[in-house]
CSV table of C-alpha atoms in Angstrom, one decimal:
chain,number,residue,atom,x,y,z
A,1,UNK,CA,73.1,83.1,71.0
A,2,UNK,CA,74.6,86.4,71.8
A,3,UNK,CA,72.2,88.7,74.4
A,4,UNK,CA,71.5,92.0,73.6
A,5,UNK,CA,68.9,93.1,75.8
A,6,UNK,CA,68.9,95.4,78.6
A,7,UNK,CA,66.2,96.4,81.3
A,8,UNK,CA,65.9,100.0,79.6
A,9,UNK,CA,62.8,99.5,77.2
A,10,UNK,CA,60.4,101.4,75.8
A,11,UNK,CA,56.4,100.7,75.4
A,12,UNK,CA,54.8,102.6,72.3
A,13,UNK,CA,50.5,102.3,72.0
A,14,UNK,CA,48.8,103.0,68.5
A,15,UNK,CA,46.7,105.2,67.5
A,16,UNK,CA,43.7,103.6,65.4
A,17,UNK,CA,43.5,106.9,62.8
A,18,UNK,CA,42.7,104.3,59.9
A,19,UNK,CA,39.5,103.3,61.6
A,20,UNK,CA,38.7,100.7,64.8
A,21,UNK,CA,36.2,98.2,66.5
A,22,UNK,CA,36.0,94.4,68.5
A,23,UNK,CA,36.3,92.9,65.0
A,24,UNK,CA,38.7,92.8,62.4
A,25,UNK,CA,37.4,92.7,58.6
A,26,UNK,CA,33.8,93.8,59.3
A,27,UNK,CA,31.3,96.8,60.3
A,28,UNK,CA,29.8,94.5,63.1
A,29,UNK,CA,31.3,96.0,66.5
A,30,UNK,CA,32.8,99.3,64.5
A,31,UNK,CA,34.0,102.4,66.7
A,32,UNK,CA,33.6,106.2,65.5
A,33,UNK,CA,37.1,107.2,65.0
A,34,UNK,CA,36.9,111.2,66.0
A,35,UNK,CA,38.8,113.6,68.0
A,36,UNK,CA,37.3,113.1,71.1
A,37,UNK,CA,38.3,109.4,70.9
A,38,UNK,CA,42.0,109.8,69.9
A,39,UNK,CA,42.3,112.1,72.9
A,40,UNK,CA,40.9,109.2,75.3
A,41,UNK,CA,43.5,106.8,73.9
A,42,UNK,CA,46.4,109.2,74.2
A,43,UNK,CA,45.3,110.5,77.5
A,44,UNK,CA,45.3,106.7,78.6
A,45,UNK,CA,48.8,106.2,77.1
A,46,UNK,CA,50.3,109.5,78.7
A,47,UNK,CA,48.4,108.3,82.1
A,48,UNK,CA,49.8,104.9,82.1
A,49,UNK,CA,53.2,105.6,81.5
A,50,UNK,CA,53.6,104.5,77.7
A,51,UNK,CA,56.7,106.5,76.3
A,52,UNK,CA,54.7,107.7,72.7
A,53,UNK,CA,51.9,106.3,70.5
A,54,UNK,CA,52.5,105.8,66.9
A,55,UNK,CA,50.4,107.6,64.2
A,56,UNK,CA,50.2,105.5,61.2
A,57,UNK,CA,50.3,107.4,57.7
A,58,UNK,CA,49.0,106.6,54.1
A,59,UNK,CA,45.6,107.0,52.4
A,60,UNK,CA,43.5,105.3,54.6
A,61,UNK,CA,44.4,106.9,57.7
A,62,UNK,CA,43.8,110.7,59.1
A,63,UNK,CA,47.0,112.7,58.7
A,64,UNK,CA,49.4,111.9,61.5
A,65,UNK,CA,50.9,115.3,61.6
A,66,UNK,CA,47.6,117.7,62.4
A,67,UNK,CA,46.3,114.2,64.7
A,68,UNK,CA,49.2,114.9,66.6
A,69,UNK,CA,48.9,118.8,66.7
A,70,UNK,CA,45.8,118.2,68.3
A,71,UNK,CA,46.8,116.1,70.9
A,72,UNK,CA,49.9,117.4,72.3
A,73,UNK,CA,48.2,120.1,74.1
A,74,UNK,CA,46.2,117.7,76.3
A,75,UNK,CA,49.2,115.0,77.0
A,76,UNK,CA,52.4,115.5,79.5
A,77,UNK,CA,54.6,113.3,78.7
A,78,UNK,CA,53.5,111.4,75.4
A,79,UNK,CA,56.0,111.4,72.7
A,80,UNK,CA,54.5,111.3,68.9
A,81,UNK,CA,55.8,108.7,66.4
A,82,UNK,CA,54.9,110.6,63.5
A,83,UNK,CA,55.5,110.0,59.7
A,84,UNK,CA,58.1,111.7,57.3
A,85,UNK,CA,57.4,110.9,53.8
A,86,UNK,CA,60.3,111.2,51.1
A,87,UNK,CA,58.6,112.0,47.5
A,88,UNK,CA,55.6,113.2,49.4
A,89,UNK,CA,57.1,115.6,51.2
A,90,UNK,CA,60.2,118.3,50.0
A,91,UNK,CA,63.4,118.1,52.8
A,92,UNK,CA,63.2,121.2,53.5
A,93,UNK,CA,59.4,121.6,54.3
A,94,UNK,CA,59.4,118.1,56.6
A,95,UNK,CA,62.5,119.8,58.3
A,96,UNK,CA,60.3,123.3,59.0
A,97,UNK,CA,57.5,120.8,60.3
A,98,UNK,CA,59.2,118.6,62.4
A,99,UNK,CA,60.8,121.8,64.1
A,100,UNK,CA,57.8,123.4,64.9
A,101,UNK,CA,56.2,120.3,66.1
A,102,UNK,CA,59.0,120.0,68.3
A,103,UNK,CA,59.1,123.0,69.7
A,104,UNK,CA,55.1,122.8,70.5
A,105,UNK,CA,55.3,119.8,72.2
A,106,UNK,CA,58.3,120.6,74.3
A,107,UNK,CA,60.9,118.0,72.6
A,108,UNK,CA,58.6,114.9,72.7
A,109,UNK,CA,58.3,114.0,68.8
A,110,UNK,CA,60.0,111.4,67.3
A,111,UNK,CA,60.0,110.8,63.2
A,112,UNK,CA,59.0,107.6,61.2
A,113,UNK,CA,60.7,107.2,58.0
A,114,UNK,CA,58.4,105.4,55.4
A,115,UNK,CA,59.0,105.1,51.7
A,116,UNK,CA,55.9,103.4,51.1
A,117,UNK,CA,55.2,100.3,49.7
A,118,UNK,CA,52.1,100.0,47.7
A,119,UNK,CA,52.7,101.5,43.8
A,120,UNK,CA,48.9,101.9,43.6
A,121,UNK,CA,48.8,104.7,46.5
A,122,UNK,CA,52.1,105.8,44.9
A,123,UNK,CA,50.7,107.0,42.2
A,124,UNK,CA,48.1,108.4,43.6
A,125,UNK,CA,50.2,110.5,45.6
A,126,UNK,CA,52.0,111.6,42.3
A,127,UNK,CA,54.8,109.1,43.1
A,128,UNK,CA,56.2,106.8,40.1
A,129,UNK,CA,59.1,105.5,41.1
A,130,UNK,CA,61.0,102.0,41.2
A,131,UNK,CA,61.3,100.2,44.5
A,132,UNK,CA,65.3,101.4,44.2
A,133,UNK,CA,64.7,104.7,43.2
A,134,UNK,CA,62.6,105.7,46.4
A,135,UNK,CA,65.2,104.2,48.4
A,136,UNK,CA,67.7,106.7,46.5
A,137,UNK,CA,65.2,109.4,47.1
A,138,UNK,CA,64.9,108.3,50.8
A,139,UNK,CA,68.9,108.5,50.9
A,140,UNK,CA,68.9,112.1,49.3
A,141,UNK,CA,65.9,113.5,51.8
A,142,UNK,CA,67.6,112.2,54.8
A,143,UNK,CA,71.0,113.7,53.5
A,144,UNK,CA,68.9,116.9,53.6
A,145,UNK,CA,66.3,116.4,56.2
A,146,UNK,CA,68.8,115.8,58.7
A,147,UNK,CA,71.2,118.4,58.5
A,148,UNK,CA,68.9,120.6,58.2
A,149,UNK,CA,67.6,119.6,61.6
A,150,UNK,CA,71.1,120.2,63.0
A,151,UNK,CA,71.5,123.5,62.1
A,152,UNK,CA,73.2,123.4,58.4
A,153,UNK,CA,72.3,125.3,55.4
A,154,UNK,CA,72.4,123.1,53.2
A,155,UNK,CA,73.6,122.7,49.1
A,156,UNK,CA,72.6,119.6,47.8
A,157,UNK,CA,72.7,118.6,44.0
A,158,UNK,CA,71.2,114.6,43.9
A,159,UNK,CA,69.4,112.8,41.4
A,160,UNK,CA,66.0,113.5,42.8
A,161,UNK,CA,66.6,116.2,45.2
A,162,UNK,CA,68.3,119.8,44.4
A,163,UNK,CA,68.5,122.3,46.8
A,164,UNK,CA,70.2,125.3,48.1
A,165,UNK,CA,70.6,127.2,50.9
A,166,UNK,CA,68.0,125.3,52.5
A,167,UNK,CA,67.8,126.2,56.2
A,168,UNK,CA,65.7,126.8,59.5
A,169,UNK,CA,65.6,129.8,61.0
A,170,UNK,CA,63.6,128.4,64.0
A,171,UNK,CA,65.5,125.2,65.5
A,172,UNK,CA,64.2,122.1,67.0
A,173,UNK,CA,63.8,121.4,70.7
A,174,UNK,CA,66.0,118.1,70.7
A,175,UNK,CA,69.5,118.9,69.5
A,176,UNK,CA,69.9,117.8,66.2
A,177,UNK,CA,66.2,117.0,65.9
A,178,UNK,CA,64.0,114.3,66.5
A,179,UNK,CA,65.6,110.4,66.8
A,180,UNK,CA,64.7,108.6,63.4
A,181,UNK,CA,62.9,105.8,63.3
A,182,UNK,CA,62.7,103.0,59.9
A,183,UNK,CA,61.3,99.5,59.2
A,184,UNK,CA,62.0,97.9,55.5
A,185,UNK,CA,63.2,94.7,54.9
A,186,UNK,CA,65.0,94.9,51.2
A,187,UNK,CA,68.4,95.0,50.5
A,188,UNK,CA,67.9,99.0,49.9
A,189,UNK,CA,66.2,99.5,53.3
A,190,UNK,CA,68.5,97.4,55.2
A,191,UNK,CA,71.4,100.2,54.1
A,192,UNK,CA,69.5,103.1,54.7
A,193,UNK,CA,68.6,101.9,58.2
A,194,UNK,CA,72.8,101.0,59.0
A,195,UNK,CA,73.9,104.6,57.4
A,196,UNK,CA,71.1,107.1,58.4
A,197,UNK,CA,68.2,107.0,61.0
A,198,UNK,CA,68.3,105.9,64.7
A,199,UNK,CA,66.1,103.0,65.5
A,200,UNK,CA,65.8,100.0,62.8
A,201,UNK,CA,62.1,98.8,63.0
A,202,UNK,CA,60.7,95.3,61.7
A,203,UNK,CA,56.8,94.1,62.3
A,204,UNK,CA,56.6,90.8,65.1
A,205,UNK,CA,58.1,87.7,62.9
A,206,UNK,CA,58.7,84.8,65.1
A,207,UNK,CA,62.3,85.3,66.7
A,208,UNK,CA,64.8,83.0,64.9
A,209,UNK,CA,63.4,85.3,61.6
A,210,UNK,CA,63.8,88.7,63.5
A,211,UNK,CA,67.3,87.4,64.8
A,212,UNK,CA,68.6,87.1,61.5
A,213,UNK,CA,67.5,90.7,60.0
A,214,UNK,CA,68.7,92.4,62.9
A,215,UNK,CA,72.2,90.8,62.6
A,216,UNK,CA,71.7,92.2,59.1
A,217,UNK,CA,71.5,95.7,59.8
A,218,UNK,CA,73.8,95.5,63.1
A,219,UNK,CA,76.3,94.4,61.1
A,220,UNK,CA,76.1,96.8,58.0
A,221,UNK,CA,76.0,99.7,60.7
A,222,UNK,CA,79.3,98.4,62.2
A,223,UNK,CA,80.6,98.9,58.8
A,224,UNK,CA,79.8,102.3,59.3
A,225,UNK,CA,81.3,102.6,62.6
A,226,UNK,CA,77.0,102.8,63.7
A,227,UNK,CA,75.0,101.8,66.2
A,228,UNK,CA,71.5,101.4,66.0
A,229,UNK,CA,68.5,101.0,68.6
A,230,UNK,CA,66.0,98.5,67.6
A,231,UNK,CA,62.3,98.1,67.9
A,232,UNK,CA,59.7,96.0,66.9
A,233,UNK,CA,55.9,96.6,65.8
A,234,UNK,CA,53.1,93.9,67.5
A,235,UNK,CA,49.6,94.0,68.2
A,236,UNK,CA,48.6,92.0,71.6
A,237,UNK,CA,45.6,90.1,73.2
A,238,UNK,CA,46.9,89.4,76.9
A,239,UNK,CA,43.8,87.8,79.5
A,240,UNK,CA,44.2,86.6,82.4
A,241,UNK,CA,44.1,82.9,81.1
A,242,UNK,CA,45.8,81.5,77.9
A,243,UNK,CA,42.4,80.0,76.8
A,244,UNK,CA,40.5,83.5,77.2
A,245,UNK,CA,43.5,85.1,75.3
A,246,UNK,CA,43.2,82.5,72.3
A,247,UNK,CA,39.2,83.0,72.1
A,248,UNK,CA,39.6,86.4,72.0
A,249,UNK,CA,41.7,85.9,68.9
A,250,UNK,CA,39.4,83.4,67.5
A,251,UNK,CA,36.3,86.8,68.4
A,252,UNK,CA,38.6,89.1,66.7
A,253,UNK,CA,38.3,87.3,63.5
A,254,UNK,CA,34.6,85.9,63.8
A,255,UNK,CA,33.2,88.1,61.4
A,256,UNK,CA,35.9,87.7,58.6
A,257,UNK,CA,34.5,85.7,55.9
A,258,UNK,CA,36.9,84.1,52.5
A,259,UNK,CA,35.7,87.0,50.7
A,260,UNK,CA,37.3,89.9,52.8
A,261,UNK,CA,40.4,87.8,53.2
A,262,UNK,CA,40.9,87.4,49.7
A,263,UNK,CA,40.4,91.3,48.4
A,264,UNK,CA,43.1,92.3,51.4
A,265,UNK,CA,45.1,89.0,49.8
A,266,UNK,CA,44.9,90.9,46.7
A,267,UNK,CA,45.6,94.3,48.0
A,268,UNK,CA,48.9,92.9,50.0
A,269,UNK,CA,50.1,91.1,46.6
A,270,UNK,CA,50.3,94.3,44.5
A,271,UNK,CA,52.7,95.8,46.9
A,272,UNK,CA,56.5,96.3,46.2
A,273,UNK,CA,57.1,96.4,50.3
A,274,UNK,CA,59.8,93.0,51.2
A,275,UNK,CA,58.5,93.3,54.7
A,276,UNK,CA,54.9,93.0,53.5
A,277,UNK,CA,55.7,90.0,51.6
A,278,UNK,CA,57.5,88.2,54.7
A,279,UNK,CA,54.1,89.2,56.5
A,280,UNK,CA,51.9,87.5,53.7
A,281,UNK,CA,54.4,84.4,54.1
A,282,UNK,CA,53.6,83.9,57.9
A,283,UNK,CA,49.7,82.9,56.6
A,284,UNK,CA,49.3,82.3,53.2
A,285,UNK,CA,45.9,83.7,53.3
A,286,UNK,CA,44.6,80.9,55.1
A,287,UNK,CA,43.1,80.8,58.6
A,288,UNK,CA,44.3,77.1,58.8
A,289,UNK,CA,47.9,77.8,60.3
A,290,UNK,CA,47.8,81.0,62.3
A,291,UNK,CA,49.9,79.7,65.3
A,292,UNK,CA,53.2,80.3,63.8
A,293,UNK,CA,55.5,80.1,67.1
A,294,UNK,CA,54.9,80.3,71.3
A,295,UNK,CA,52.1,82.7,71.8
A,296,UNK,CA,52.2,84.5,68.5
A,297,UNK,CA,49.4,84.5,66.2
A,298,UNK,CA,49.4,86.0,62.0
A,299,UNK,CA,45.3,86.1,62.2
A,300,UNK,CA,45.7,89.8,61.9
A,301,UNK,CA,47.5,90.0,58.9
A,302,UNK,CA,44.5,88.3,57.3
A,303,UNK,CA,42.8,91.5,56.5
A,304,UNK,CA,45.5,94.2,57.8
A,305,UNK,CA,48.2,95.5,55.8
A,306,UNK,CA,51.9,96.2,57.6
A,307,UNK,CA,51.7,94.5,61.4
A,308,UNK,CA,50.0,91.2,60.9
A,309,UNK,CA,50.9,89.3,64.3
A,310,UNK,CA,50.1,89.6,67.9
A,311,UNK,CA,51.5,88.1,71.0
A,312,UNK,CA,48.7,86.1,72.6
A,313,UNK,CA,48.4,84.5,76.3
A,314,UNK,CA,48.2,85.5,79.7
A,315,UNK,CA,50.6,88.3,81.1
A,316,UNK,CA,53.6,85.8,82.1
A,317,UNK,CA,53.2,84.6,78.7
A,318,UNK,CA,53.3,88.0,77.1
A,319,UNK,CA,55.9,89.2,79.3
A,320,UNK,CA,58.0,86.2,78.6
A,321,UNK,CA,58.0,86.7,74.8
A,322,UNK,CA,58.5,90.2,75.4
A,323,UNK,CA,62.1,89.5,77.5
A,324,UNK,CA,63.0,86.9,75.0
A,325,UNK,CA,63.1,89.6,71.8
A,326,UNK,CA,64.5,91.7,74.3
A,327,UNK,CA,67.3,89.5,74.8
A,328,UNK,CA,67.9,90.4,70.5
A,329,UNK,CA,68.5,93.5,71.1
A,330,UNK,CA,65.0,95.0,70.6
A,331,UNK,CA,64.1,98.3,73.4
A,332,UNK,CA,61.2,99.8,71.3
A,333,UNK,CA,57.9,96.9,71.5
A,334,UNK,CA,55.1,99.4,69.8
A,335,UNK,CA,51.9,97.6,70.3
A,336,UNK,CA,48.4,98.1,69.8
A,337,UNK,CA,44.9,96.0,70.1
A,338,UNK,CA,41.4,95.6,69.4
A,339,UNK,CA,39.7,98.1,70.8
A,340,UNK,CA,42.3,100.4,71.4
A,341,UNK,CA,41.4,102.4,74.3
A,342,UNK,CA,40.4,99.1,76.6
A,343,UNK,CA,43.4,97.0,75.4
A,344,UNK,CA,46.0,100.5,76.1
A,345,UNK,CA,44.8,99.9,79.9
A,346,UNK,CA,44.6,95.8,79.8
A,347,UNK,CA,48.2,95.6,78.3
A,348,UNK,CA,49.1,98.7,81.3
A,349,UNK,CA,47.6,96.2,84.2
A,350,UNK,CA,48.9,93.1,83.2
A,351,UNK,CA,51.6,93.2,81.5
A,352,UNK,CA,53.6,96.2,82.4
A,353,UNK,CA,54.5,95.3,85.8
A,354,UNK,CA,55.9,92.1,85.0
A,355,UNK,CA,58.5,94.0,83.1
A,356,UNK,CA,61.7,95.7,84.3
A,357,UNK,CA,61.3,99.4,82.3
A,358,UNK,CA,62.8,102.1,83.3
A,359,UNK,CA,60.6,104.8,82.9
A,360,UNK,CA,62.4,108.5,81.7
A,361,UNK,CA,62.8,111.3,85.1
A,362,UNK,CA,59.3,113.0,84.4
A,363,UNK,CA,57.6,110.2,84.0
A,364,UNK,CA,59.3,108.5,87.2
A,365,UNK,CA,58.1,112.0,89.0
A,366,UNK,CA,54.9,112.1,87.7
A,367,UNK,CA,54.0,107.6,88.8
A,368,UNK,CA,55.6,108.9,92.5
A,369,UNK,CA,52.8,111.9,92.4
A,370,UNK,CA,50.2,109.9,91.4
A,371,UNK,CA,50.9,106.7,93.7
A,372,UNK,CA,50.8,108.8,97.1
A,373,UNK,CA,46.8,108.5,96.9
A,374,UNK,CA,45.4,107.4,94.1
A,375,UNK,CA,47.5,103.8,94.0
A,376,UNK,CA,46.5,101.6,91.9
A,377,UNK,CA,44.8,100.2,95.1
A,378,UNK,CA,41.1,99.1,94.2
A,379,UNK,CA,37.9,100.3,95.4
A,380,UNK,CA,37.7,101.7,99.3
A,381,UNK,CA,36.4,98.8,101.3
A,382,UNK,CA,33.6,100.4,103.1
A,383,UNK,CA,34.5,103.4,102.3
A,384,UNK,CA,37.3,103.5,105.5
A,385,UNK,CA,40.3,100.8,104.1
A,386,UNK,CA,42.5,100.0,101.7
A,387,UNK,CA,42.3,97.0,100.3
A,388,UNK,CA,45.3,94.5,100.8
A,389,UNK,CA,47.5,92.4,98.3
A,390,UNK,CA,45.7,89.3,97.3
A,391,UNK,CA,47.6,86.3,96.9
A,392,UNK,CA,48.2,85.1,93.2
A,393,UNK,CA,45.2,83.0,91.9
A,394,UNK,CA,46.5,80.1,90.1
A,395,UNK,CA,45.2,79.3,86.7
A,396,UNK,CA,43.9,75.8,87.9
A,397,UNK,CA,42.0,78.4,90.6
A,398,UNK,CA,40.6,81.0,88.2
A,399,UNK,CA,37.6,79.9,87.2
A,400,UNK,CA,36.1,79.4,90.5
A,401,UNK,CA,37.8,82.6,91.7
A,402,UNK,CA,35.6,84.4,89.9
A,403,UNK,CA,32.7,83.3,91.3
């Protein structure tokens, strides 16, 4: 197997605008979802050195763009993942709103590319096109969108798309505007990712299955003398021990009963989306085979549309399966968990060091600031020393370490 990885990664969180809580499918353990509690998450995320959080988009979430107006002001370094939507949104208007979002947060957005996937909520949002048609329309807005973003005035006659002399008179803060990022898994997405955006995403399939897309796309972008970055889109429950890890997942699903699973069953079999389908595939709507590979676990997916799988274990084990879809290629791991703003700094104390990242100049300024007093160190020991590095405890050990 070819290796594609490199030390150079970078670690997105999530921000839970579509509601949150300990418990997946239930009210039991719910979480007010307000202002004040986005800006703890992001202000976690900026403080622990993530590289961006991703806003998700669609009906059942707040709307990314003003969620992330209101948080760029209180974050440093924090970039934004935030959504462009062709069909819902004209070119030329997405161009003037990534540009000023830009420029207010100092060059640190970066732009999601979703077609969306679920015909009910299409037509909703006035949108009643085929599966191939907003993939044409996707083509045409990106045709627009991005030259737009890199100075043009444009003239553009498509099939669903006419404009002309479509400009901005106020640029963007990155040249040429904000890197792209897109996840499908169709035939249609799969060429839209190799001829136009940046970073090709796809939600956490077990390897052998991510290894075989990303060839896919790597090798349609080669035809068009491309390359891509890649990422990939988990959730993660990392403990200290494997067995707290796995009955963690077991609590996150306590409260799901055969009823909930079976409306979000139904929900998830509507859709047109080929990467919601491989999802669905990973379970079958059944809670009796959710270990589908080495630490990673579809009992998400059970009532949650999009990302259905998390990486489960203790940090080695998290790290481990982190390095090995590193080694295909993959430098953006956006991940997210139950609740968000505990699991941001759990993820940040476990896992990250066990990683080799490379963190960007500001934020490598920033760690060296922080580090000359504030550590992380522990508590003061009487109030007079530091404390010192503990040996590692062993996992045979832990239980009575913590007594």
């Amino acid at each position: 197997m070819t290796v594609y990885g490199n030390s150079d990664i970078k670690l997105f969180w999530f921000l839970p605008t579509h509601g949150e809580g300990h418990y997946l499918g239930t009210t039991k353990g719910g979480r007010p979802v307000d202002l004040p509690y986005l800006q703890q998450i992001a202000l976690a995320a900026d403080n622990l050195g993530y590289h961006g959080v991703l806003i998700p988009t669609g009906r059942g979430c707040e709307d990314p763009w003003l969620v992330a107006s209101a948080l760029v002001s209180v974050t440093r370094n924090l970039r934004f993942l935030v959504a462009v939507r062709p069909g819902l949104q004209p070119p030329s208007l997405a161009a003037r709103m990534t540009a000023t979002l830009d420029r207010l947060s100092e060059g640190r957005v970066l732009i999601n590319v979703v077609t969306g996937g679920d015909p009910v909520e299409n037509k909703g949002d006035g949108i009643f096109l085929s599966h191939a048609d907003r993939y044409q329309l996707t083509r045409e807005f990106l045709d627009i969108y991005s030259r737009m973003l890199a100075g043009e005035k444009v003239d553009y006659q498509g099939k669903h798309l006419q404009v002309e002399g479509a400009e901005l008179l106020f640029p963007p803060i990155q040249e040429n505007g904000p890197p792209l990022y897109f996840g499908g898994s169709s035939e249609d997405a799969l060429d839209v990712a190799a001829q136009q955006v940046d970073t090709y995403l796809t939600w956490g399939e077990p390897p052998e299955l991510v290894a075989e897309k990303l060839q896919q796309v790597r090798e349609r972008a080669a035809q068009q003398g491309r390359t891509l970055e890649y990422g990939i889109r988990l959730h993660v429950i990392v403990r200290e021990t494997e067995e707290e890890a796995w009955a963690a997942a077991d609590r996150l699903i306590a409260y799901l009963d055969d009823d909930t699973i079976a409306q979000a069953q139904k929900i998830f079999s509507r859709m047109d989306s080929a990467g919601q389908a491989r999802m669905n595939s990973l379970h079958q709507g059944s809670r009796d085979n959710l270990r589908i590979g080495p630490n990673l676990w579809a009992g998400v997916g059970l009532a949650r549309g999009g990302a259905g799988t998390a990486l489960v274990g203790n940090p080695e084990q998290v790290a481990e399966r982190i390095r090995e879809y590193q080694a295909l290629g993959i430098s953006n791991f956006i991940f997210s968990g139950y609740p968000h703003l505990e699991e941001a700094h759990r993820f940040a104390e476990l896992v990250m060091p066990l990683l080799q990242i490379n963190p960007a100049q500001e934020n490598q300024h920033r760690l060296t600031i922080r580090s000359a007093n504030t550590g992380p160190f522990g508590e003061t020991i009487g109030g007079g020393e530091r404390p010192v590095t503990q040996p590692q405890v062993s996992q045979e050990n832990y239980a009575s370490a913590k007594l």
